[in-house]
Tab-separated table of C-alpha atoms in Angstrom:
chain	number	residue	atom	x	y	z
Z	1	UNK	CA	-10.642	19.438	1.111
Z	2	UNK	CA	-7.302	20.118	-1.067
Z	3	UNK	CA	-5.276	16.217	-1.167
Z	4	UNK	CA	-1.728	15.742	-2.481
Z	5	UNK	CA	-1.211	12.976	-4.453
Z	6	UNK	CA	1.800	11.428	-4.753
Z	7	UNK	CA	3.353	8.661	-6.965
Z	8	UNK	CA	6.304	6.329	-6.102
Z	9	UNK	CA	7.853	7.843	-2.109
Z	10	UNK	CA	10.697	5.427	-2.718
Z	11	UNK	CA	11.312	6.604	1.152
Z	12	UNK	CA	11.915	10.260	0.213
Z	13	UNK	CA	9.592	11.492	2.817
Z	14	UNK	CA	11.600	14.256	3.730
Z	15	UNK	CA	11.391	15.971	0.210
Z	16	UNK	CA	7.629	14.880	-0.648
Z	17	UNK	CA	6.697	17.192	2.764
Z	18	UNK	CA	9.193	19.729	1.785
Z	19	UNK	CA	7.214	20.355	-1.543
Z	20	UNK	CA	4.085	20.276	-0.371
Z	21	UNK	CA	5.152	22.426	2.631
Z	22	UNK	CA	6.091	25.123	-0.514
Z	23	UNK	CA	3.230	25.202	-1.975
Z	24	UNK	CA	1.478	25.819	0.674
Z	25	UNK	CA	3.733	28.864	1.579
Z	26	UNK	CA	3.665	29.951	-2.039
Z	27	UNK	CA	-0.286	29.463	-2.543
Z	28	UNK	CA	-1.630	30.550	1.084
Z	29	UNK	CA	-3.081	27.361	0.805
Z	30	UNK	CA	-3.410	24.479	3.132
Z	31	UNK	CA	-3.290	20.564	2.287
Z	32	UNK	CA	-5.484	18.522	4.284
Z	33	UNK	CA	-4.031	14.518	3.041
Z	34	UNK	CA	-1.102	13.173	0.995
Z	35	UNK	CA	-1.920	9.822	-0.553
Z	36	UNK	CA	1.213	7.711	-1.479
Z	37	UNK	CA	0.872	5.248	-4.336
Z	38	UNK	CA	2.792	2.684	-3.385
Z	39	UNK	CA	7.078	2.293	-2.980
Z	40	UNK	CA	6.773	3.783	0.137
Z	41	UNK	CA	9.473	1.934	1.766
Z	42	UNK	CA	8.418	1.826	5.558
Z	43	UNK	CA	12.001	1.174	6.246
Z	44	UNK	CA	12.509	1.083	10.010
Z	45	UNK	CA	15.807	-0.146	10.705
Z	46	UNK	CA	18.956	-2.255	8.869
Z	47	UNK	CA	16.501	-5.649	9.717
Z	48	UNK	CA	13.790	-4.395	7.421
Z	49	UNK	CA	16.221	-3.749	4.169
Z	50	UNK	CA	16.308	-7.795	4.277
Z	51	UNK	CA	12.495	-7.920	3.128
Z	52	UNK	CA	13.350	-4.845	0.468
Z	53	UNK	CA	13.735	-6.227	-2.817
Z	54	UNK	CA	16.239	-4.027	-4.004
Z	55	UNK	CA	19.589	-5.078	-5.361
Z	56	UNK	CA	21.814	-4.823	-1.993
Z	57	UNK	CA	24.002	-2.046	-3.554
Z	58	UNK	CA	21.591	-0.064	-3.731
Z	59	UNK	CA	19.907	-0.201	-0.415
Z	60	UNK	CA	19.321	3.009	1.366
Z	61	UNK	CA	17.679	3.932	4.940
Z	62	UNK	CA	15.840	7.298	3.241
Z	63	UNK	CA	14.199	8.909	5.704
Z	64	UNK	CA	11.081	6.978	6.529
Z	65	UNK	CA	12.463	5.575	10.051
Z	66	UNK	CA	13.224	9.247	11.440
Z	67	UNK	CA	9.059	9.086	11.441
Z	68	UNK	CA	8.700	5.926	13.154
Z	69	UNK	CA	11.081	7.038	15.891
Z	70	UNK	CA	9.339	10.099	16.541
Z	71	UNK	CA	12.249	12.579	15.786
Z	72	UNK	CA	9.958	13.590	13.295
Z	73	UNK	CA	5.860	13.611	12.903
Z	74	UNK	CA	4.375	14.050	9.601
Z	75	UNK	CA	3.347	17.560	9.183
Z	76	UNK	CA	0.140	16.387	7.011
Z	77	UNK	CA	-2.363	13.596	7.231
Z	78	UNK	CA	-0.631	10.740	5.038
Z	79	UNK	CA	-2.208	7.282	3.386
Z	80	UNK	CA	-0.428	5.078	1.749
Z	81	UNK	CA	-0.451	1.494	-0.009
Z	82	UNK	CA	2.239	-0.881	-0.889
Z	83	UNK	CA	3.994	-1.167	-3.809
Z	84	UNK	CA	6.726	-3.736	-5.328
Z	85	UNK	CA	9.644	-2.404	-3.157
Z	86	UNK	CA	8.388	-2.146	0.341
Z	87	UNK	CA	9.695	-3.758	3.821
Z	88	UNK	CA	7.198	-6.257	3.365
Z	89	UNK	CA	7.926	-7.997	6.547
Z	90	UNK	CA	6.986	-4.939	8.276
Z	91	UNK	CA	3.644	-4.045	5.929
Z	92	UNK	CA	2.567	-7.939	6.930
Z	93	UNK	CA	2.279	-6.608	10.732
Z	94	UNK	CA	-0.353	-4.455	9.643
Z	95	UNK	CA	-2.111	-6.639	7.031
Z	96	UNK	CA	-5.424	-5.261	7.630
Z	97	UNK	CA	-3.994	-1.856	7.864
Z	98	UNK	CA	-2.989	0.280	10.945
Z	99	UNK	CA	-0.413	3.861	11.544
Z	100	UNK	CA	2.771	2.601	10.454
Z	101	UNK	CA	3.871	6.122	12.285
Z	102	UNK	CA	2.433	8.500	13.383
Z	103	UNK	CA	-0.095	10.756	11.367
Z	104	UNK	CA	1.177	8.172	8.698
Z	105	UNK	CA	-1.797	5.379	8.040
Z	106	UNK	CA	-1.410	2.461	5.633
Z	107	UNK	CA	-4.584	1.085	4.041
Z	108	UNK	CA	-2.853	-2.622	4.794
Z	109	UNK	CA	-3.097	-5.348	1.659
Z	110	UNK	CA	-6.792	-3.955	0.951
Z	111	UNK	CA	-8.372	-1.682	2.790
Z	112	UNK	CA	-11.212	0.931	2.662
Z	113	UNK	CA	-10.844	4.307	5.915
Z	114	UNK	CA	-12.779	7.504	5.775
Z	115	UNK	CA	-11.208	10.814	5.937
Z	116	UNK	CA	-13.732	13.350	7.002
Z	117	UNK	CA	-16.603	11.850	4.747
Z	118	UNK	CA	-14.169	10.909	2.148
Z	119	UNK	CA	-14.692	7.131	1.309
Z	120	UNK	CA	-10.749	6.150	0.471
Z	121	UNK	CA	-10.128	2.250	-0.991
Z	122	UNK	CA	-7.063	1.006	-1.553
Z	123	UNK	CA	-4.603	-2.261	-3.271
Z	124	UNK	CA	-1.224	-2.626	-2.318
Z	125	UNK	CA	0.791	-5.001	-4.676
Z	126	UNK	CA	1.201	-5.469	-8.081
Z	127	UNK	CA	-0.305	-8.128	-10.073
Z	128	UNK	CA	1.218	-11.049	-11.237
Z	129	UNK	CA	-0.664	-14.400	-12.787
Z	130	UNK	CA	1.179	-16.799	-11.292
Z	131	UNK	CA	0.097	-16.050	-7.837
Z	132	UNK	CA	-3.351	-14.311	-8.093
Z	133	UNK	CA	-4.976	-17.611	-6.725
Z	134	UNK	CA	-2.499	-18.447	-4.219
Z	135	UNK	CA	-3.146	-17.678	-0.248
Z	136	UNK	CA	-0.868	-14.937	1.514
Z	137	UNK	CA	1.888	-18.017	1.729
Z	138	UNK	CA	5.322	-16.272	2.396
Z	139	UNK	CA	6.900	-15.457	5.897
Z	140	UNK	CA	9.733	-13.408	6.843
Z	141	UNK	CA	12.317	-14.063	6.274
Z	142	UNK	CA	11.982	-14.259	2.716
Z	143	UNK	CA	14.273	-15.671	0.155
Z	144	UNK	CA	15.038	-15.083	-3.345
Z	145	UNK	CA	11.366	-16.115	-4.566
Z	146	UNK	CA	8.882	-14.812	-1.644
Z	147	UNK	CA	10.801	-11.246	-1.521
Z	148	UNK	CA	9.454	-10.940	-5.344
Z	149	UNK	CA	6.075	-13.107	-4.876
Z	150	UNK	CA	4.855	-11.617	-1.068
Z	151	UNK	CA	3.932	-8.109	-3.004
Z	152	UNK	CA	1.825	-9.700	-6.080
Z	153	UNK	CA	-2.017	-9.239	-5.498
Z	154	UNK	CA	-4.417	-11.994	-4.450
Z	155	UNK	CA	-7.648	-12.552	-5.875
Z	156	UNK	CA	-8.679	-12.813	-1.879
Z	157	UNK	CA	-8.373	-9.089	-1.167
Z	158	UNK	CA	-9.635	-8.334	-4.323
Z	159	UNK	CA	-12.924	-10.452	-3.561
Z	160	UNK	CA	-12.856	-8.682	-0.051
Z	161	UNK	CA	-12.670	-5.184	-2.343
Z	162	UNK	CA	-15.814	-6.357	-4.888
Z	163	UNK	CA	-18.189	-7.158	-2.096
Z	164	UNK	CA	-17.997	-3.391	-1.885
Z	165	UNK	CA	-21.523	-1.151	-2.443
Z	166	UNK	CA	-21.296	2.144	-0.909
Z	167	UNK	CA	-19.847	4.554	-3.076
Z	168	UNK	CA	-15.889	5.426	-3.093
Z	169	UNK	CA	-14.668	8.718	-3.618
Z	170	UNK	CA	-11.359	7.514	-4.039
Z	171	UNK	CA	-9.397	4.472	-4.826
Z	172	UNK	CA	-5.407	3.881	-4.820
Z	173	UNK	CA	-3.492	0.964	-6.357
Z	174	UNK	CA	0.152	1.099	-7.386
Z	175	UNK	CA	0.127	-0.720	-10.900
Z	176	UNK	CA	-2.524	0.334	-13.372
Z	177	UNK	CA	-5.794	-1.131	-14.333
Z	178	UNK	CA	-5.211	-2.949	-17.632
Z	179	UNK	CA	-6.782	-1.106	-20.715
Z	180	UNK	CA	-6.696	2.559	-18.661
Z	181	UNK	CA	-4.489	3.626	-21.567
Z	182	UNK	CA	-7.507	3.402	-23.937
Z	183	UNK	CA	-9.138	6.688	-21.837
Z	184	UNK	CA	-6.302	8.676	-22.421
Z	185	UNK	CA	-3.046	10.510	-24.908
Z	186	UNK	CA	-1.897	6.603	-25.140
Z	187	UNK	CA	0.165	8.005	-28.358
Z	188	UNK	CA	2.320	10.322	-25.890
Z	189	UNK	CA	2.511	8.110	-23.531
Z	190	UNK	CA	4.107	5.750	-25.746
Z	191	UNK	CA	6.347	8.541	-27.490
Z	192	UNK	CA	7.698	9.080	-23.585
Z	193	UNK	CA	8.185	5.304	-23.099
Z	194	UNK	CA	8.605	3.596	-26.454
Z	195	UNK	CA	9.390	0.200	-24.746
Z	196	UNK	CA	5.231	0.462	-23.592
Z	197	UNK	CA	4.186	0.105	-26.731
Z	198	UNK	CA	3.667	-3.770	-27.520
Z	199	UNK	CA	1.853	-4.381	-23.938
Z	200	UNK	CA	-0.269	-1.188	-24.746
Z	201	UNK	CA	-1.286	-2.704	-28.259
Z	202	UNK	CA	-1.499	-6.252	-26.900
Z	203	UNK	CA	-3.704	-4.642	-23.950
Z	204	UNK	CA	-1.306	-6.790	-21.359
Z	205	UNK	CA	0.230	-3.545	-19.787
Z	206	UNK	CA	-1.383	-3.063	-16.291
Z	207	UNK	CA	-3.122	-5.295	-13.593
Z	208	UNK	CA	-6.448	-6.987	-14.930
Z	209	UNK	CA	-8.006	-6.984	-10.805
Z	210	UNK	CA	-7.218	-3.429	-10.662
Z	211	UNK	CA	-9.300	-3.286	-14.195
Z	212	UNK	CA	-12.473	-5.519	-12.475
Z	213	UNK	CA	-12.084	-2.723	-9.474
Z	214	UNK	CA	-12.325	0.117	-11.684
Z	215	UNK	CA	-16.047	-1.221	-13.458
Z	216	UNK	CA	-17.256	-2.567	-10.299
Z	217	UNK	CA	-16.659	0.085	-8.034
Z	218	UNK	CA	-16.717	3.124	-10.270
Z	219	UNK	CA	-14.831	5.163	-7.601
Z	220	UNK	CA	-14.543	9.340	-8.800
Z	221	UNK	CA	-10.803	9.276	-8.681
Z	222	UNK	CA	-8.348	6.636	-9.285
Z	223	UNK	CA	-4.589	7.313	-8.247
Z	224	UNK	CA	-1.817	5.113	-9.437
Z	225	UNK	CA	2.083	4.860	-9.572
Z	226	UNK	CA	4.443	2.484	-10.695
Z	227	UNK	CA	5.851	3.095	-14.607
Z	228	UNK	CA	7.319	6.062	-13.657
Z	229	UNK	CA	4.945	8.504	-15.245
Z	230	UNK	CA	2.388	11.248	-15.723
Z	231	UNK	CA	-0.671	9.815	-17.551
Z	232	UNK	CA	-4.043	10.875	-16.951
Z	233	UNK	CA	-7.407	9.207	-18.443
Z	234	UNK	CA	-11.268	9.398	-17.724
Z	235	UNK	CA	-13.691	6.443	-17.828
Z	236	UNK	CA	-17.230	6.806	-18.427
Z	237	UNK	CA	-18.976	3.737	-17.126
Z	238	UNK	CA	-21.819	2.353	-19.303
Z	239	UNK	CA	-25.293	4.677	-19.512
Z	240	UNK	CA	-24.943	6.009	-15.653
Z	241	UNK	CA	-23.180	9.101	-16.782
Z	242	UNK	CA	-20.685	8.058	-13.545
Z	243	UNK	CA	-16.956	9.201	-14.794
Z	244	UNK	CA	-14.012	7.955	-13.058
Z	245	UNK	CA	-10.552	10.618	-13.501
Z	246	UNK	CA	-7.563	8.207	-13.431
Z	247	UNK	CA	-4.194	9.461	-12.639
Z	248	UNK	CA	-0.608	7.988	-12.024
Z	249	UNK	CA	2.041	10.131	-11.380
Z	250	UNK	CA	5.790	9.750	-11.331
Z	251	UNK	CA	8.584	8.714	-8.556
Z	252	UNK	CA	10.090	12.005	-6.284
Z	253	UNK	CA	12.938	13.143	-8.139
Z	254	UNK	CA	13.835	16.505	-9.582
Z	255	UNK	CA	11.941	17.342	-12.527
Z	256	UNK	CA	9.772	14.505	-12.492
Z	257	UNK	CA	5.674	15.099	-12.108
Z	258	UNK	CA	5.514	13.285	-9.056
Z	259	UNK	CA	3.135	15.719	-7.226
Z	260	UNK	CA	-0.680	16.627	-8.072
Z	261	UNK	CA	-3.205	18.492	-5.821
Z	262	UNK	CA	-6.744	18.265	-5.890
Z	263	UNK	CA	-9.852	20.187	-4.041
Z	264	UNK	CA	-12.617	17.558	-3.454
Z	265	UNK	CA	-16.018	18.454	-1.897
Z	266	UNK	CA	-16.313	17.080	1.517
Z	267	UNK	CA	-17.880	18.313	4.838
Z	268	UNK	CA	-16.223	21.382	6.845
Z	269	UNK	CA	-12.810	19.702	8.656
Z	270	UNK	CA	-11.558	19.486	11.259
Z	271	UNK	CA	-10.644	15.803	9.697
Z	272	UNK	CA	-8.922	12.604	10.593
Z	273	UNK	CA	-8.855	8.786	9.361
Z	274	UNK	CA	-11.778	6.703	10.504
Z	275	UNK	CA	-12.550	2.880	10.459
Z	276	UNK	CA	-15.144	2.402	7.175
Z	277	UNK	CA	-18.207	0.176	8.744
Z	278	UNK	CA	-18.978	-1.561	5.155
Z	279	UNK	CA	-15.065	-2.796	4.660
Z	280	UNK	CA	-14.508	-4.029	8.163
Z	281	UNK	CA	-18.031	-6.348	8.111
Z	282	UNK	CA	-16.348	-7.557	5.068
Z	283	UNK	CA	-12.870	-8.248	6.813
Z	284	UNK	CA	-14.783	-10.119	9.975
Z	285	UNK	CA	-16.910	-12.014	7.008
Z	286	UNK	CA	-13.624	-13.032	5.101
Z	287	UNK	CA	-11.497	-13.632	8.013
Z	288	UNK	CA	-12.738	-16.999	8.479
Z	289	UNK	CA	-11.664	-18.195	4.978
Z	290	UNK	CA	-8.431	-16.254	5.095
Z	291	UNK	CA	-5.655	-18.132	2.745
Z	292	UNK	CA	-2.153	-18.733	4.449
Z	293	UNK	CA	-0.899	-21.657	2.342
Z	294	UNK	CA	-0.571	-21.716	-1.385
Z	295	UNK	CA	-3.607	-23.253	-1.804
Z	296	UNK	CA	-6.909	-21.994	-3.800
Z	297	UNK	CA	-9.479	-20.293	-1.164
Z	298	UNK	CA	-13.279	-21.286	-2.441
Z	299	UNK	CA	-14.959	-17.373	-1.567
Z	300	UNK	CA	-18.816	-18.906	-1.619
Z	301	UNK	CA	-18.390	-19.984	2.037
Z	302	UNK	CA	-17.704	-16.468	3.266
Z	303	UNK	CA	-21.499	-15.837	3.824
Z	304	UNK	CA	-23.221	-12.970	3.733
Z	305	UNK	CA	-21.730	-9.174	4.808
Z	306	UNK	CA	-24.979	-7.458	6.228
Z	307	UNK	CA	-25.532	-9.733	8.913
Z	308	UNK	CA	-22.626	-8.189	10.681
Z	309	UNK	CA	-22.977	-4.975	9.781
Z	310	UNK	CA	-24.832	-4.218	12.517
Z	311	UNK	CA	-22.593	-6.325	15.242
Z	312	UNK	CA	-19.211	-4.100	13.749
Z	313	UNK	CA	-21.542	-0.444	14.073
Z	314	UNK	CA	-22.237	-0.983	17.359
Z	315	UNK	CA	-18.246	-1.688	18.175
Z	316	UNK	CA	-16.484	0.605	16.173
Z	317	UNK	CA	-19.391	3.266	18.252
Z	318	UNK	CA	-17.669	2.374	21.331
Z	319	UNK	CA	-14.303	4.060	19.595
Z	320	UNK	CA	-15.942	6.644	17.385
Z	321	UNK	CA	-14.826	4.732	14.817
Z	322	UNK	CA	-10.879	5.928	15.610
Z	323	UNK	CA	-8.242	3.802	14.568
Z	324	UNK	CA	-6.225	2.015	17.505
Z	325	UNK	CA	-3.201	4.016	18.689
Z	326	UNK	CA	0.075	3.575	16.724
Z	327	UNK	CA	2.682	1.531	18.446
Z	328	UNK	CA	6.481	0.794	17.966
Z	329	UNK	CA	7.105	-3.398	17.507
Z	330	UNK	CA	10.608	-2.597	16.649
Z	331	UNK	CA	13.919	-0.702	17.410
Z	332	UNK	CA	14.455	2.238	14.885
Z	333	UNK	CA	17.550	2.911	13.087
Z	334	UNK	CA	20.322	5.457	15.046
Z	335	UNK	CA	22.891	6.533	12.165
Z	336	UNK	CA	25.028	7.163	15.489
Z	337	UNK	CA	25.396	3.606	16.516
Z	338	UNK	CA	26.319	0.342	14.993
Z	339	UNK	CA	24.500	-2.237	17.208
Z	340	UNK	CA	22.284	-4.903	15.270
Z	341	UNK	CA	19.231	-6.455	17.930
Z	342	UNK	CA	17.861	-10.252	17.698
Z	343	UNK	CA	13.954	-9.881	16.968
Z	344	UNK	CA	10.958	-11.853	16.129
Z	345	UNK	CA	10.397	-12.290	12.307
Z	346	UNK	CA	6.593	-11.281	12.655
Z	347	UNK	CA	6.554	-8.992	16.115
Z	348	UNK	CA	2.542	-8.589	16.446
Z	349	UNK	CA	1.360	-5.563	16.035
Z	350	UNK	CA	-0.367	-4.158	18.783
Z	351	UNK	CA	-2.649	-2.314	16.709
Z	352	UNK	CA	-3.578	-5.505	14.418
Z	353	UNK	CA	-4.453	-7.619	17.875
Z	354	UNK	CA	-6.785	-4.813	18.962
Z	355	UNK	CA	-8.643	-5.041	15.830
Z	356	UNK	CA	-8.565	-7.947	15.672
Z	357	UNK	CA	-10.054	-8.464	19.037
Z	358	UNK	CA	-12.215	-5.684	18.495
Z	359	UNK	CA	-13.819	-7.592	15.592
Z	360	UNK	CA	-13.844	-10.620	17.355
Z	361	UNK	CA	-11.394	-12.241	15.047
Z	362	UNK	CA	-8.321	-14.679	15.669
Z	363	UNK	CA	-4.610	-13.733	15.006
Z	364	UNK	CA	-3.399	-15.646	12.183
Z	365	UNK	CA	-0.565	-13.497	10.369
Z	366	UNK	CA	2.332	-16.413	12.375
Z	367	UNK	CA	0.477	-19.172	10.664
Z	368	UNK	CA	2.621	-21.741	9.117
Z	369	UNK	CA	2.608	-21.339	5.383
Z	370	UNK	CA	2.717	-25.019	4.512
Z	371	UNK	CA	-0.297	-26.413	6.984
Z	372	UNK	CA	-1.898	-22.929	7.944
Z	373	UNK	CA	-1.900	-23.839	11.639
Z	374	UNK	CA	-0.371	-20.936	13.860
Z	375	UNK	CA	2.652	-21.410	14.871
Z	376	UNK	CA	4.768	-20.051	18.002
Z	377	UNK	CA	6.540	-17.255	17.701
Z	378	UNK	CA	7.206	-14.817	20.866
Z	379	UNK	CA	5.514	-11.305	20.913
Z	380	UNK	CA	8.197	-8.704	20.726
Z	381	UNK	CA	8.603	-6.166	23.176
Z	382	UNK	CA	8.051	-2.157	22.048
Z	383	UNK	CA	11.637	-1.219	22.484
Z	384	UNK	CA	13.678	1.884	23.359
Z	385	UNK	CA	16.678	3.065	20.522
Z	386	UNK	CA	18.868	0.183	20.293
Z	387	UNK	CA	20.446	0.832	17.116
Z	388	UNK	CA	22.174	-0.378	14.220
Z	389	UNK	CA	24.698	0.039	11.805
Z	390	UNK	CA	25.650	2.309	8.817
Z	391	UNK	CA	23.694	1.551	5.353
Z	392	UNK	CA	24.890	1.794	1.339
Z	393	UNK	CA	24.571	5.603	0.196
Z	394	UNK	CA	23.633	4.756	-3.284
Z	395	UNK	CA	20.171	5.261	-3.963
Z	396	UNK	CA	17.792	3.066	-6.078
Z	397	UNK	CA	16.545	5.957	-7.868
Z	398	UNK	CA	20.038	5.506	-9.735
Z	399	UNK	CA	18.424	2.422	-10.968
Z	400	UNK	CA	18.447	2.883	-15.017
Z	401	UNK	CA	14.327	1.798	-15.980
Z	402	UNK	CA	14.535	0.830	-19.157
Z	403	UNK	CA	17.691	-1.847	-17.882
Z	404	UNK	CA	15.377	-2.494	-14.604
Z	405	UNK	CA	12.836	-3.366	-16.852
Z	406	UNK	CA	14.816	-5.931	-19.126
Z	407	UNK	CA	15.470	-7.499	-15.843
Z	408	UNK	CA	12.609	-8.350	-14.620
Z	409	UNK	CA	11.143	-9.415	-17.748
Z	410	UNK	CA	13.910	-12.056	-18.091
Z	411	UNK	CA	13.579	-13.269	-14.765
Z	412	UNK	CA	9.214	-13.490	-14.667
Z	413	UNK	CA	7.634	-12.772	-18.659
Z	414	UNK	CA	4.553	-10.844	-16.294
Z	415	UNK	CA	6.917	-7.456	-15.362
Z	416	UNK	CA	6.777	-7.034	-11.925
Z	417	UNK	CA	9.716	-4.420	-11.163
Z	418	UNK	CA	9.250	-1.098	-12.280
């Protein structure tokens, strides 16, 4: 199986397709997946640039909604995870994961699919101390604070992610695991970005869940984005002789080492993304103690995984394990029209309420964040092509780094905006 790898998307669908589509051509090869590493910017319509924090200048549609409209399909397989500039209101519809378009699937705040018989895990988010042991507490629409805080990690989907025990083949965050620069050329690294240095020597640069992930679950590849670089590293875990190949690759611009493709040994194809058994026992275990306030969730109540191991086989047989159908909760952007619609903060996903049912689970994503009881909000109709109006041209890859970076480290001392 040949997969693309991919660092920041940034929305730039068009010309991460485009390059892989060459390669192929060039090669006489064929790429079975692209994985996305986060900054994918499922940008739908005008509505969804309110969740994407990004200055306002420099908001841009990109090209992601021409996929969710269906005037384009993704010519290959594509997984993705969240980064630090997403639509976040629209990635909370599909919390547990789901086809934001189609032949586009994304892994949801923690997730775990199969590809074939390729075990693919997954963290969206970036990590950020201050709200590690908070619950999932923000709501569309956000403000200044919950635009920044609703993409930092919590330790909740990382406790979902350790009860793993089946092997992974592959695993996907979009900050680093802290201490991955001690594997690798950390002396070039630091040559290319001089301002890395201090966190590298201070061992602060990187997300210390994504470093627990990495020794617990020992997956054979690790793919990462985020600092806007090529950097490559191999672990060797204790005495096992296990060795895990870490890479992070850049954002899609010209010039930049955005792109890497790999051949890993799976089973003959034809292939396609499948429910994983293991990670949704753990997501009907969990459910029950989901956090939707600010407030500290105690994990020890979550009981056991195997006992429903068995219940979830026997209904994800009844769908050959296939993901449910995508489905459009929103109007997608026409550049033709300038029409804004009235909708729903958080639509519900058809595709989260039928796995949710499926797994005998309740719908909780409208919950209030203050008491955690739901709260009502009406279901939005699918609708047609109302559209909306013109966006900003300028794109945020004209963002300077190094200045980005000063930002955000005076507004939060744990950098959260690369």
């Amino acid at each position: 199986m040949k997969i693309a790898i991919e660092g920041c998307m940034h929305g730039d669908l068009d010309n991460v397709y485009k390059t892989i589509q060459h390669h192929e051509q060039i090669h006489n090869t064929k790429v079975d997946l692209l994985l996305c590493c986060g900054d994918f910017q499922a940008v739908r319509n005008e509505k969804d640039m309110d969740s994407l924090n990004v200055p306002r200048k420099y908001r841009e549609m990109k090209s992601f909604w021409k996929y969710y409209s269906g005037q384009e399909v993704a010519p290959i397989p594509t997984i993705f995870i969240g980064g630090n500039h997403e639509a976040s209101n629209y990635l909370w519809e599909l919390y547990y994961g789901g086809w934001a378009a189609t032949n586009i699937y994304f892994l949801g705040y923690a997730g775990v699919v199969k590809f074939g018989n390729v075990r693919i895990g997954g963290l969206s988010g970036i990590y950020n101390e201050r709200h590690y042991r908070s619950g999932h507490f923000e709501r569309p629409p956000y403000n200044e604070s919950t635009i920044r805080s609703v993409y930092h990690v919590r330790e909740y989907d990382v406790q979902k992610l350790l009860q793993l025990e089946e092997p992974l083949d592959i695993f996907l965050s979009h900050d680093w695991p802290v201490g991955i620069t001690d594997y690798g050329d950390s002396e070039s690294l630091m040559r290319q970005k001089p301002y890395f240095r201090q966190e590298i020597e201070e061992k602060t640069l990187g997300s210390k869940p994504a470093a627990l992930l990495l020794e617990k679950l020992k997956p054979r590849y690790w793919f990462s984005a985020h600092l806007h670089c090529k950097f490559a590293a191999a672990v060797q875990h204790g005495n096992d002789g296990s060795v895990t190949k870490f890479l992070a690759l850049d954002k899609c611009l010209p010039g930049k080492k955005f792109l890497q493709i790999i051949e890993i040994e799976s089973e003959p194809g034809p292939f396609e993304v499948l429910y994983d058994e293991e990670w949704l026992a753990i997501t009907r275990k969990f459910n029950s103690i989901f956090p939707l306030t600010r407030r500290y969730t105690n994990f020890s109540t979550a009981g056991t995984i195997q006992e429903s191991r068995e219940w979830v086989r026997k209904k994800l047989e009844e769908r050959q394990f296939k993901p449910f159908e995508f489905a459009r909760t929103v109007h997608a952007y026409n550049p033709s029209q300038r029409i804004y619609d009235s909708i729903p903060e958080i639509p519900q996903n058809p595709q989260t309420l039928s796995l949710l049912e499926l797994l005998g689970l309740p719908y909780l994503l409208d919950s209030s964040p203050v008491t955690g009881e739901r709260t009502a909000i009406p279901v939005s109709p699918a609708p047609s092509d109302l559209p909306t109006y013109d966006s900003e041209e300028i794109p945020i890859d004209d963002i300077d780094e190094i200045e980005e970076l000063e930002e955000a480290k005076a507004d939060d001392p744990t950098r959260d905006e690369a």
